Short mmCIF file of C-alpha atoms and ligand atoms in Angstrom, two decimals:
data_model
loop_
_atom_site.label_atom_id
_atom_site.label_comp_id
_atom_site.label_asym_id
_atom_site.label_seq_id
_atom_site.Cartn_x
_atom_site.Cartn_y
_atom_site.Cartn_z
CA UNK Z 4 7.72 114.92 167.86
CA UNK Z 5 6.63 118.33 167.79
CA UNK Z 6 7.35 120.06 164.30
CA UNK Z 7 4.19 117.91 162.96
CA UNK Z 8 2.02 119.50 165.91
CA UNK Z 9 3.16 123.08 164.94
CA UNK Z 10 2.36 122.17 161.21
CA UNK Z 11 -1.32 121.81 162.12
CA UNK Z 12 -1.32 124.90 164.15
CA UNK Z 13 0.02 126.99 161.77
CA UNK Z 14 -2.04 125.82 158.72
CA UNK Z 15 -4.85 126.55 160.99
CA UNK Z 16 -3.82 129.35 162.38
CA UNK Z 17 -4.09 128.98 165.88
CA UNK Z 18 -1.79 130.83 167.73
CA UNK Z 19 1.31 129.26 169.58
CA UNK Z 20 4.88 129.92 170.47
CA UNK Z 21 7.65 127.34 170.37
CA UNK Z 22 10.02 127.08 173.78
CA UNK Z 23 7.92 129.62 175.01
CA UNK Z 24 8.68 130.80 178.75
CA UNK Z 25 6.29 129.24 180.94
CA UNK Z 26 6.42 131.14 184.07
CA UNK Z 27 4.56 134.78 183.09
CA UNK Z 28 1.56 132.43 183.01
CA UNK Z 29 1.55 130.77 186.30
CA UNK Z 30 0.70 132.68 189.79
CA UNK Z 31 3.99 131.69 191.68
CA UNK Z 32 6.13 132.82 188.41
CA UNK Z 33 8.29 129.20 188.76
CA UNK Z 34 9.29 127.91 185.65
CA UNK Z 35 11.37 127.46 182.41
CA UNK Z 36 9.87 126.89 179.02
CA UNK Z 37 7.66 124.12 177.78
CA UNK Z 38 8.44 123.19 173.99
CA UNK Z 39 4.70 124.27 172.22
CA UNK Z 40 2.59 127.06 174.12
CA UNK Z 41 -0.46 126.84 172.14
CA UNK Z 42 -3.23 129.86 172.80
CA UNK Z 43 -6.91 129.06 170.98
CA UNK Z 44 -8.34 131.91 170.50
CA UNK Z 45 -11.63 131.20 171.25
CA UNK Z 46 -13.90 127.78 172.58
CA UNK Z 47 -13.99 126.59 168.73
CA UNK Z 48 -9.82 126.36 168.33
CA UNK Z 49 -9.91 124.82 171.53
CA UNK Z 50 -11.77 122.07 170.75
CA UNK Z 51 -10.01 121.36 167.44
CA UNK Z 52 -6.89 121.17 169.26
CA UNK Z 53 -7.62 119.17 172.47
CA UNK Z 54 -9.27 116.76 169.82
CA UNK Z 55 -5.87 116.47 168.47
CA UNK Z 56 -3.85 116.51 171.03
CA UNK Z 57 -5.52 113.18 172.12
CA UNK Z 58 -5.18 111.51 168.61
CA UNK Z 59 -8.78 111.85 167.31
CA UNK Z 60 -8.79 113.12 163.59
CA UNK Z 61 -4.70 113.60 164.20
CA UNK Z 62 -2.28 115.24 161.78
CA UNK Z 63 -4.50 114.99 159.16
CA UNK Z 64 -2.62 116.09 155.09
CA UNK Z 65 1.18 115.77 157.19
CA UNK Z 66 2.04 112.32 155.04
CA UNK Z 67 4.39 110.10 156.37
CA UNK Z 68 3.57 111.30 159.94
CA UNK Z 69 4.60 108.42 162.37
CA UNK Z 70 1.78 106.99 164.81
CA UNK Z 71 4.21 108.37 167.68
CA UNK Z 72 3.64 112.25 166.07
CA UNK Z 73 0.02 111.77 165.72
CA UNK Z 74 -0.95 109.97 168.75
CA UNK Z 75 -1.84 111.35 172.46
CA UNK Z 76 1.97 109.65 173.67
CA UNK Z 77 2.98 113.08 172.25
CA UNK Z 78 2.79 114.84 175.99
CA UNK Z 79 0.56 117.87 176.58
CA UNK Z 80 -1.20 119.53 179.13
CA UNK Z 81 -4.06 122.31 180.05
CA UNK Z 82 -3.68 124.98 182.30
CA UNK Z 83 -6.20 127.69 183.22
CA UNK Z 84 -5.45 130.46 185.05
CA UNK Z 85 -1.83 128.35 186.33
CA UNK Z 86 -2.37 129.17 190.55
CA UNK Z 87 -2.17 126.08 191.56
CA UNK Z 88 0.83 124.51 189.34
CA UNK Z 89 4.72 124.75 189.20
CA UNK Z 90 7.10 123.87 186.49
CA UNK Z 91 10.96 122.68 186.66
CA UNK Z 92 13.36 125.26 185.80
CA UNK Z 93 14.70 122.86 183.22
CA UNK Z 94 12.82 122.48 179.17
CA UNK Z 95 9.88 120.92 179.81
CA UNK Z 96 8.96 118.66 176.62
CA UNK Z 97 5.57 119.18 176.08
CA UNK Z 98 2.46 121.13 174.61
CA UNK Z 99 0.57 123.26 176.88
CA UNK Z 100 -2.56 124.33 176.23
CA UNK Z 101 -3.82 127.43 177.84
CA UNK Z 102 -7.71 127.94 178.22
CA UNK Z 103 -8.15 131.36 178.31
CA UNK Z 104 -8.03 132.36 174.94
CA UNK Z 105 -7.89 135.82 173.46
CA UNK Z 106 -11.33 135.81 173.29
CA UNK Z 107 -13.53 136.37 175.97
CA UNK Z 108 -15.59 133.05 176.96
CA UNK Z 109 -19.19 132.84 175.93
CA UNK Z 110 -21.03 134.07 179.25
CA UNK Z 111 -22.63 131.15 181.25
CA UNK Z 112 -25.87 130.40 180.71
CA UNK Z 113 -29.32 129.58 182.86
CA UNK Z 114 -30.31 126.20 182.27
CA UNK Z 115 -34.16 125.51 181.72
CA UNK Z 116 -33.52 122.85 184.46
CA UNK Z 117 -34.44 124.80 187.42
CA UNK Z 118 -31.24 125.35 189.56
CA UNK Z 119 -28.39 124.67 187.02
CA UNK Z 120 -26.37 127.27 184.51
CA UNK Z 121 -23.61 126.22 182.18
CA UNK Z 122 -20.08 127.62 182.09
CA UNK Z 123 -16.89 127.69 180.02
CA UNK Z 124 -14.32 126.00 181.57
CA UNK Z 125 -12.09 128.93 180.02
CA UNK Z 126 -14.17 131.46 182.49
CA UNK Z 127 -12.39 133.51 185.26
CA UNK Z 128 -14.02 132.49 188.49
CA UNK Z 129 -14.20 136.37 189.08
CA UNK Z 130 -16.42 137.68 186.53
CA UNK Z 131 -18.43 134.76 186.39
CA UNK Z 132 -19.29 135.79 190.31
CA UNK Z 133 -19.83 139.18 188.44
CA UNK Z 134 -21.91 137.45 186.07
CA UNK Z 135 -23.91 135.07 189.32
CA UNK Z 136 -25.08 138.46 190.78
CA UNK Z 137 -26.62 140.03 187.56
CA UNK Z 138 -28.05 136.97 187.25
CA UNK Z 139 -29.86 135.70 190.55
CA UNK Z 140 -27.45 132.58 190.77
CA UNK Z 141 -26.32 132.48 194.18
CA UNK Z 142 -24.12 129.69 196.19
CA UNK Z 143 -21.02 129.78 194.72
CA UNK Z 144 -20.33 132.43 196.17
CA UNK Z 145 -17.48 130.50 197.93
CA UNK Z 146 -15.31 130.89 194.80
CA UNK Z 147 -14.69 134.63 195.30
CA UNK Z 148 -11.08 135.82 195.89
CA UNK Z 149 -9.81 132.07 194.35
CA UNK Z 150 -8.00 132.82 191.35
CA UNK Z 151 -8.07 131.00 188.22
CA UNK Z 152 -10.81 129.31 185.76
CA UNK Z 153 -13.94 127.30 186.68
CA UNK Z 154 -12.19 124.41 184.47
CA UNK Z 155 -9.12 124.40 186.97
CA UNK Z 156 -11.38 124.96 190.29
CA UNK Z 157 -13.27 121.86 188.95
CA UNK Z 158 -9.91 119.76 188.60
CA UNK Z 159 -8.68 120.55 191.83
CA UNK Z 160 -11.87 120.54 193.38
CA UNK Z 161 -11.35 124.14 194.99
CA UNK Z 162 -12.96 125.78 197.88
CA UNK Z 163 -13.32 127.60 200.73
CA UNK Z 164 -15.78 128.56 203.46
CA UNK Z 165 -16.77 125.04 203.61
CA UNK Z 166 -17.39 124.58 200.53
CA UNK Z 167 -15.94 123.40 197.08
CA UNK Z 168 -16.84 123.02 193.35
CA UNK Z 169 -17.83 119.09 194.35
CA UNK Z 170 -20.87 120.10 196.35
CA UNK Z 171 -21.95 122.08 193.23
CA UNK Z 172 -21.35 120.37 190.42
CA UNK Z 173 -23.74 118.21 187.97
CA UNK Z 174 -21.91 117.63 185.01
CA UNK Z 175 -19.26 118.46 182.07
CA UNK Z 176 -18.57 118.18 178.86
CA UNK Z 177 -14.84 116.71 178.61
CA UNK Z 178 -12.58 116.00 175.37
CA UNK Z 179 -11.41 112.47 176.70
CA UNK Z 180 -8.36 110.75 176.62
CA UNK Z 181 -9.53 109.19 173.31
CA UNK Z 182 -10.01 112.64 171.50
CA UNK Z 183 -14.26 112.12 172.05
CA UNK Z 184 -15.88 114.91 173.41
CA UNK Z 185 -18.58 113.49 175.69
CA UNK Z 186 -20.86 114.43 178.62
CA UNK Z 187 -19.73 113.48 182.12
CA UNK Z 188 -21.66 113.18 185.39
CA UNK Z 189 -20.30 114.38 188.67
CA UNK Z 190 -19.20 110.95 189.11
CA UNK Z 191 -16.68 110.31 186.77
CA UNK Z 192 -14.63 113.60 188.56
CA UNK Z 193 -14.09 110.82 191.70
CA UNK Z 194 -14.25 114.13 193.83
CA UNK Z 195 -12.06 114.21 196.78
CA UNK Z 196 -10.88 117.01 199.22
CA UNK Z 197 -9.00 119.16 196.34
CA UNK Z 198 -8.43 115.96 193.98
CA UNK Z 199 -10.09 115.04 191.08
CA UNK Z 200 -9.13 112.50 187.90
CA UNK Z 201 -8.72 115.55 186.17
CA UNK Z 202 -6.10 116.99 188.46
CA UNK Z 203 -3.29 114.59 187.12
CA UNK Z 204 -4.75 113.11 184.29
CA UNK Z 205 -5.07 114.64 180.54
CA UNK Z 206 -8.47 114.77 180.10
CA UNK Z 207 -10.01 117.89 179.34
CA UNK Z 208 -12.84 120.24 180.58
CA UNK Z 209 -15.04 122.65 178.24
CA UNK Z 210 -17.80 123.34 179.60
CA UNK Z 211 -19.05 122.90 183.06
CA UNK Z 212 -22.80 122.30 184.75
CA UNK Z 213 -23.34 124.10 187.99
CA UNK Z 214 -25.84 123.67 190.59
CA UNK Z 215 -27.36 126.91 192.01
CA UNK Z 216 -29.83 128.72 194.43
CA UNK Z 217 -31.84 131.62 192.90
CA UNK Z 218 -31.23 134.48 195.32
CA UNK Z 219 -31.07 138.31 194.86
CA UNK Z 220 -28.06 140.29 193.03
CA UNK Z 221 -27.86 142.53 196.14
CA UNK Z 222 -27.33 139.30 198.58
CA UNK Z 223 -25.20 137.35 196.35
CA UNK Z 224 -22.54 140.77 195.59
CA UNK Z 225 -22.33 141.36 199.20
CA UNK Z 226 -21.58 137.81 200.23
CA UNK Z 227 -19.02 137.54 197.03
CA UNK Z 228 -17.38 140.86 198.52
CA UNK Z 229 -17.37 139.65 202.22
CA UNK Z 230 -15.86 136.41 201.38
CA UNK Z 231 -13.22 138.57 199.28
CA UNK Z 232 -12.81 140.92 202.27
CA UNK Z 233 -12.25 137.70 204.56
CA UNK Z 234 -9.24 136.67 202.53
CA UNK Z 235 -7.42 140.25 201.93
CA UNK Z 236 -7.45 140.53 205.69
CA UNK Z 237 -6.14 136.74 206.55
CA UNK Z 238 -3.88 136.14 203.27
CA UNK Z 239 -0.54 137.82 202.16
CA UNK Z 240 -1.39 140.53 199.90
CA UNK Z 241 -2.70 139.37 195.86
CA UNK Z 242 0.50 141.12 194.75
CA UNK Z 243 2.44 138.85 195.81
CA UNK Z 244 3.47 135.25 193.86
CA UNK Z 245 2.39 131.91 195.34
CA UNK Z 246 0.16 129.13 194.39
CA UNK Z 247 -1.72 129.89 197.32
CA UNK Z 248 -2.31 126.82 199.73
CA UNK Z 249 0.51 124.77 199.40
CA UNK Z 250 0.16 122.01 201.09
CA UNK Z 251 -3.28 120.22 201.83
CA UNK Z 252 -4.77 120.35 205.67
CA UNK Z 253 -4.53 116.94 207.17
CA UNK Z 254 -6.32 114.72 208.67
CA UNK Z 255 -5.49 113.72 212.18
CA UNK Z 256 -7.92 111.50 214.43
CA UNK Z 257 -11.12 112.30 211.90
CA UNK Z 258 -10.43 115.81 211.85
CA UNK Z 259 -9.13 118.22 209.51
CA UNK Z 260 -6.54 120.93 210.95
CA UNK Z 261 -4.81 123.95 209.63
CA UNK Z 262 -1.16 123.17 207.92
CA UNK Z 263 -0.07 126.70 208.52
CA UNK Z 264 -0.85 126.88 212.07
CA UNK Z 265 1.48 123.72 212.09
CA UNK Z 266 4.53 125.12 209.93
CA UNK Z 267 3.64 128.16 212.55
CA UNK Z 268 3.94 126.25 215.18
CA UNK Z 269 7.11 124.50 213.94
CA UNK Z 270 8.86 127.87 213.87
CA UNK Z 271 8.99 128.19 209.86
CA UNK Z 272 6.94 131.15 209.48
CA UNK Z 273 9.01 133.94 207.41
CA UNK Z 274 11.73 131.24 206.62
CA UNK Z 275 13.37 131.94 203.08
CA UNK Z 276 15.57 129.41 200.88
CA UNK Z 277 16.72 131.58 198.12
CA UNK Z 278 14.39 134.02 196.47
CA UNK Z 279 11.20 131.87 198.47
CA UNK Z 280 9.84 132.73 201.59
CA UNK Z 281 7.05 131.22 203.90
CA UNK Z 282 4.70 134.05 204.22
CA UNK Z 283 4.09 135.79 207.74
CA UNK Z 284 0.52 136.18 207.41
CA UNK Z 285 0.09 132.71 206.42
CA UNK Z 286 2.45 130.28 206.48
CA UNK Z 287 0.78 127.94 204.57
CA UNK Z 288 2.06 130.59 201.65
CA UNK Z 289 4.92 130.07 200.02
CA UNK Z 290 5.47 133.11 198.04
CA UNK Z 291 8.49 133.59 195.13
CA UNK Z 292 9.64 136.82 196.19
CA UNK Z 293 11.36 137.40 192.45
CA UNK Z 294 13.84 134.69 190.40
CA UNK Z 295 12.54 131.92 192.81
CA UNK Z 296 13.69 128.49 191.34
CA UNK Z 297 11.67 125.42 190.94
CA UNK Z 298 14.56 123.38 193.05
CA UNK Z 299 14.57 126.20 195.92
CA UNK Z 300 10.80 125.22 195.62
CA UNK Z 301 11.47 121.82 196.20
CA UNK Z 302 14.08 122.46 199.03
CA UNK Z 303 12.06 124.34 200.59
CA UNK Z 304 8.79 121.94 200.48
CA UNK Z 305 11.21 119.19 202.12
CA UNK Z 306 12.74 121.27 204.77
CA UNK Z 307 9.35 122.55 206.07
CA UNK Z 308 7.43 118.62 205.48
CA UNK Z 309 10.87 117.23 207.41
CA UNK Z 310 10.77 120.01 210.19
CA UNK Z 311 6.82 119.43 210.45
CA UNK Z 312 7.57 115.41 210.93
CA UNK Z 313 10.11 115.67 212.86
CA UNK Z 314 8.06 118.14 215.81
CA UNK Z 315 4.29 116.14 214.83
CA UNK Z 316 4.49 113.20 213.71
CA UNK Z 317 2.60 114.48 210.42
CA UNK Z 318 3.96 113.94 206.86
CA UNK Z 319 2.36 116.68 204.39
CA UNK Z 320 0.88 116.23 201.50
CA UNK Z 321 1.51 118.88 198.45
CA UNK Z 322 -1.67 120.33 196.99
CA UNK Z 323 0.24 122.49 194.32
CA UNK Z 324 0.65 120.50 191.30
CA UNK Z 325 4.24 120.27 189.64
CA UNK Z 326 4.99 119.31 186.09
CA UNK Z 327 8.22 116.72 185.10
CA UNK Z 328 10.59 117.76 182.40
CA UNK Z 329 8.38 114.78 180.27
CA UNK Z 330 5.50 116.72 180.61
CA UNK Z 331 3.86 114.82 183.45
CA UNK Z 332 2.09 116.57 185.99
CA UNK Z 333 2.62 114.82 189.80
C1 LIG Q 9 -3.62 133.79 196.26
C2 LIG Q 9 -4.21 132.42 196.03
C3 LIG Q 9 -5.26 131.97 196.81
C4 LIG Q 9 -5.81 130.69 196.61
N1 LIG Q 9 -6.84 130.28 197.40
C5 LIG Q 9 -7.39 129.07 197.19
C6 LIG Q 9 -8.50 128.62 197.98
O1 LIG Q 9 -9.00 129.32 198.85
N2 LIG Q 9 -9.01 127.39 197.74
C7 LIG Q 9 -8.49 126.58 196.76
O2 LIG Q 9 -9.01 125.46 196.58
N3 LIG Q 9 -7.45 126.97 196.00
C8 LIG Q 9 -6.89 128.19 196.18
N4 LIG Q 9 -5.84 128.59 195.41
C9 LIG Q 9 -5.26 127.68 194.41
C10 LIG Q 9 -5.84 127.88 192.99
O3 LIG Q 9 -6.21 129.22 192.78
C11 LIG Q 9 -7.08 127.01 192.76
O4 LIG Q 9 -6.74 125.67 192.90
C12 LIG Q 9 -7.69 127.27 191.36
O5 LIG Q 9 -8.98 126.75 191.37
C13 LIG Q 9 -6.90 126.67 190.22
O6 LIG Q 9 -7.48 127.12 189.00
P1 LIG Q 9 -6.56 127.45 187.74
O7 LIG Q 9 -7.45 127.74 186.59
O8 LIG Q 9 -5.55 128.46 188.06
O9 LIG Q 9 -5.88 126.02 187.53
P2 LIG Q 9 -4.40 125.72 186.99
O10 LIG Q 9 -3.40 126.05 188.05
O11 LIG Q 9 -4.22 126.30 185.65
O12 LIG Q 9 -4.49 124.13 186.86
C14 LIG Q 9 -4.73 123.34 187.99
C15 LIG Q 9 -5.05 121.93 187.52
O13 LIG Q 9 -6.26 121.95 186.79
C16 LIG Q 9 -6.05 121.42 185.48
N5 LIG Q 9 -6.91 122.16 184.57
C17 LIG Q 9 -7.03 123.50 184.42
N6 LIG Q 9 -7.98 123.79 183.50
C18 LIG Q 9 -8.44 122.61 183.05
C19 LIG Q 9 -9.42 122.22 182.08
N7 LIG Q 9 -10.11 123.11 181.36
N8 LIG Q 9 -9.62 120.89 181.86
C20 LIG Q 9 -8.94 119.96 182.58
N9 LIG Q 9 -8.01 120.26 183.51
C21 LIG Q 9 -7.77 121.57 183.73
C22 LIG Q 9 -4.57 121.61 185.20
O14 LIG Q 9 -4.08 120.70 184.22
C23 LIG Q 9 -3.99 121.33 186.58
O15 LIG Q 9 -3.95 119.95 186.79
C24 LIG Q 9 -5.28 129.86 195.60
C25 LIG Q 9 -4.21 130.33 194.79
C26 LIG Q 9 -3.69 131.60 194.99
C27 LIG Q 9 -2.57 132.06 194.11
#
């Protein structure tokens, strides 16, 4: 299913690596290999490729090529800058596509629409803050100290401070499930608190239209540093592996409260299973303290949801992603 796929990588020369370890590309290090890593090099190879991963213009001069090789049933998936995702320890049998290519993203752009810019979806969230205060773009300043691309923040829906990429966002330009690329309104994301279609699903994000608040360079660096500073003092250290938040604050009686002051509270803070540990500054953390293993993961996600019920009442939902040896992402 996937010798035709590396065919049309390598007569194109776009870079790739074949049951290629997964886990040196994902922030909590959990992982085995995935059968094609595939590594544009720039926005251009990208496109080519997420076009054919979803069937459009697929497998073009490999004769004889079955509809299942050329199709989108053959499994594949994005990732960004891989914080908020997790894959089984086992093959996974699928092509991942990373983002980020070896190229540095085009830098955003200031839109003759008053208010919006234009980003890669490839684009650290980092020096595109970098980028907001030499420009004047202020208000998303909330992004600072989340790790990752703007193309992942947007498919989670990421935030902080009270804020997230929904309250900001005006449109994208997607490679859809059909291999089209086309222009999206906010809409089509179906925002919710850090969901979107594109969090599960296989469409793709390439570029991204932002909403923003012209304010000084001075103002918008200091705010970007202060949120930053916020974080360092509340969160385990950056060093550290995890995927961040893992599970997703719920909702009890209209209103939204912490789940780490609840694993606190159900005496889980600095538990370990294996090479995982719940973090003592936060014990929404789960941090993979070296070799952790994607079932330790899991063992450790049902002791703390099952220890959580059993003292509250409250079943927790997982924000991190994780990835099924088909390729799925749930
Ligand atoms: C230390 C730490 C702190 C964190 N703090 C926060 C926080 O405060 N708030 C918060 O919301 N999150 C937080 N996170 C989680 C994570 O950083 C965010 O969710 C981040 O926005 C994910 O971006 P990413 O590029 O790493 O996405 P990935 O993990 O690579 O992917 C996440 C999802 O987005 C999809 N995706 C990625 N790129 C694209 C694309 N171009 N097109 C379509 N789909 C795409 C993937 O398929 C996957 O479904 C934290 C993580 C860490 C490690």
């Amino acid at each position: 299913m996937f010798a035709p796929l590396a065919a049309w990588l390598l007569q194109r020369r776009i870079p790739f690596q074949e049951n290629a370890a997964i886990a040196p590309h994902l922030a909590l290090g959990i992982g085995g290999t995935v059968r094609l890593l595939i590594r544009p090099r720039d926005a251009r190879q990208r496109l080519a490729v997420l076009r054919h991963l979803a069937g459009a213009g697929a497998a073009p001069g490999i004769p004889g090529a079955r509809a299942s090789e050329r199709s989108g049933e053959r499994p594949y998936l994005v990732i960004g800058g891989g914080s908020n995702i997790a894959f089984p320890d086992v093959p996974v049998q699928a092509a991942v596509l990373l983002t980020q290519g070896e190229e540095a993203p085009p830098a955003p752009l200031l839109l003759a629409d008053e208010g919006a810019l234009e980003v890669d979806a490839g684009m650290r969230n980092q020096p595109f803050l970098a980028w907001c205060a030499a420009s004047g773009a202020g208000g998303l300043e909330f992004l600072s100290g989340i790790p990752g691309t703007l193309g992942g923040a947007a498919a989670v829906n990421a935030g902080a401070f009270g804020r997230s990429v929904a309250d900001v966002l005006l449109a994208a330009d997607i490679v859809d499930g059909q291999g089209r690329r086309r222009r999206v309104d906010a809409a089509h994301f179906g925002f919710r608190y850090r969901d979107s279609r594109f969090k599960l699903g296989s469409e793709a994000l390439l570029t991204l239209r932002l909403r923003h608040e012209p304010a000084s360079g001075e103002a918008i660096a200091a705010r970007t540093r202060e949120n930053l500073e916020y974080r360092v003092t509340r969160h385990p250290s950056y060093r550290l592996a995890s995927a961040g938040c893992f599970f997703k604050n719920p909702q009890v009686g209209g209103t939204k409260i912490s789940a780490g002051k609840i694993i606190e509270e159900s005496g889980l803070k600095s538990t370990t299973l294996g090479a995982l540990a719940v973090a003592a500054e936060h014990a929404n953390f789960l941090l993979n303290r070296g070799g952790g293993t994607f079932v330790d993961l899991q063992r450790l996600e049902e002791k703390i949801r099952a220890a959580v019920a059993a003292r509250t009442g409250i079943v927790l939902e997982r924000e991190v992603i994780y990835v099924s040896p088909d390729g799925k992402k749930y």
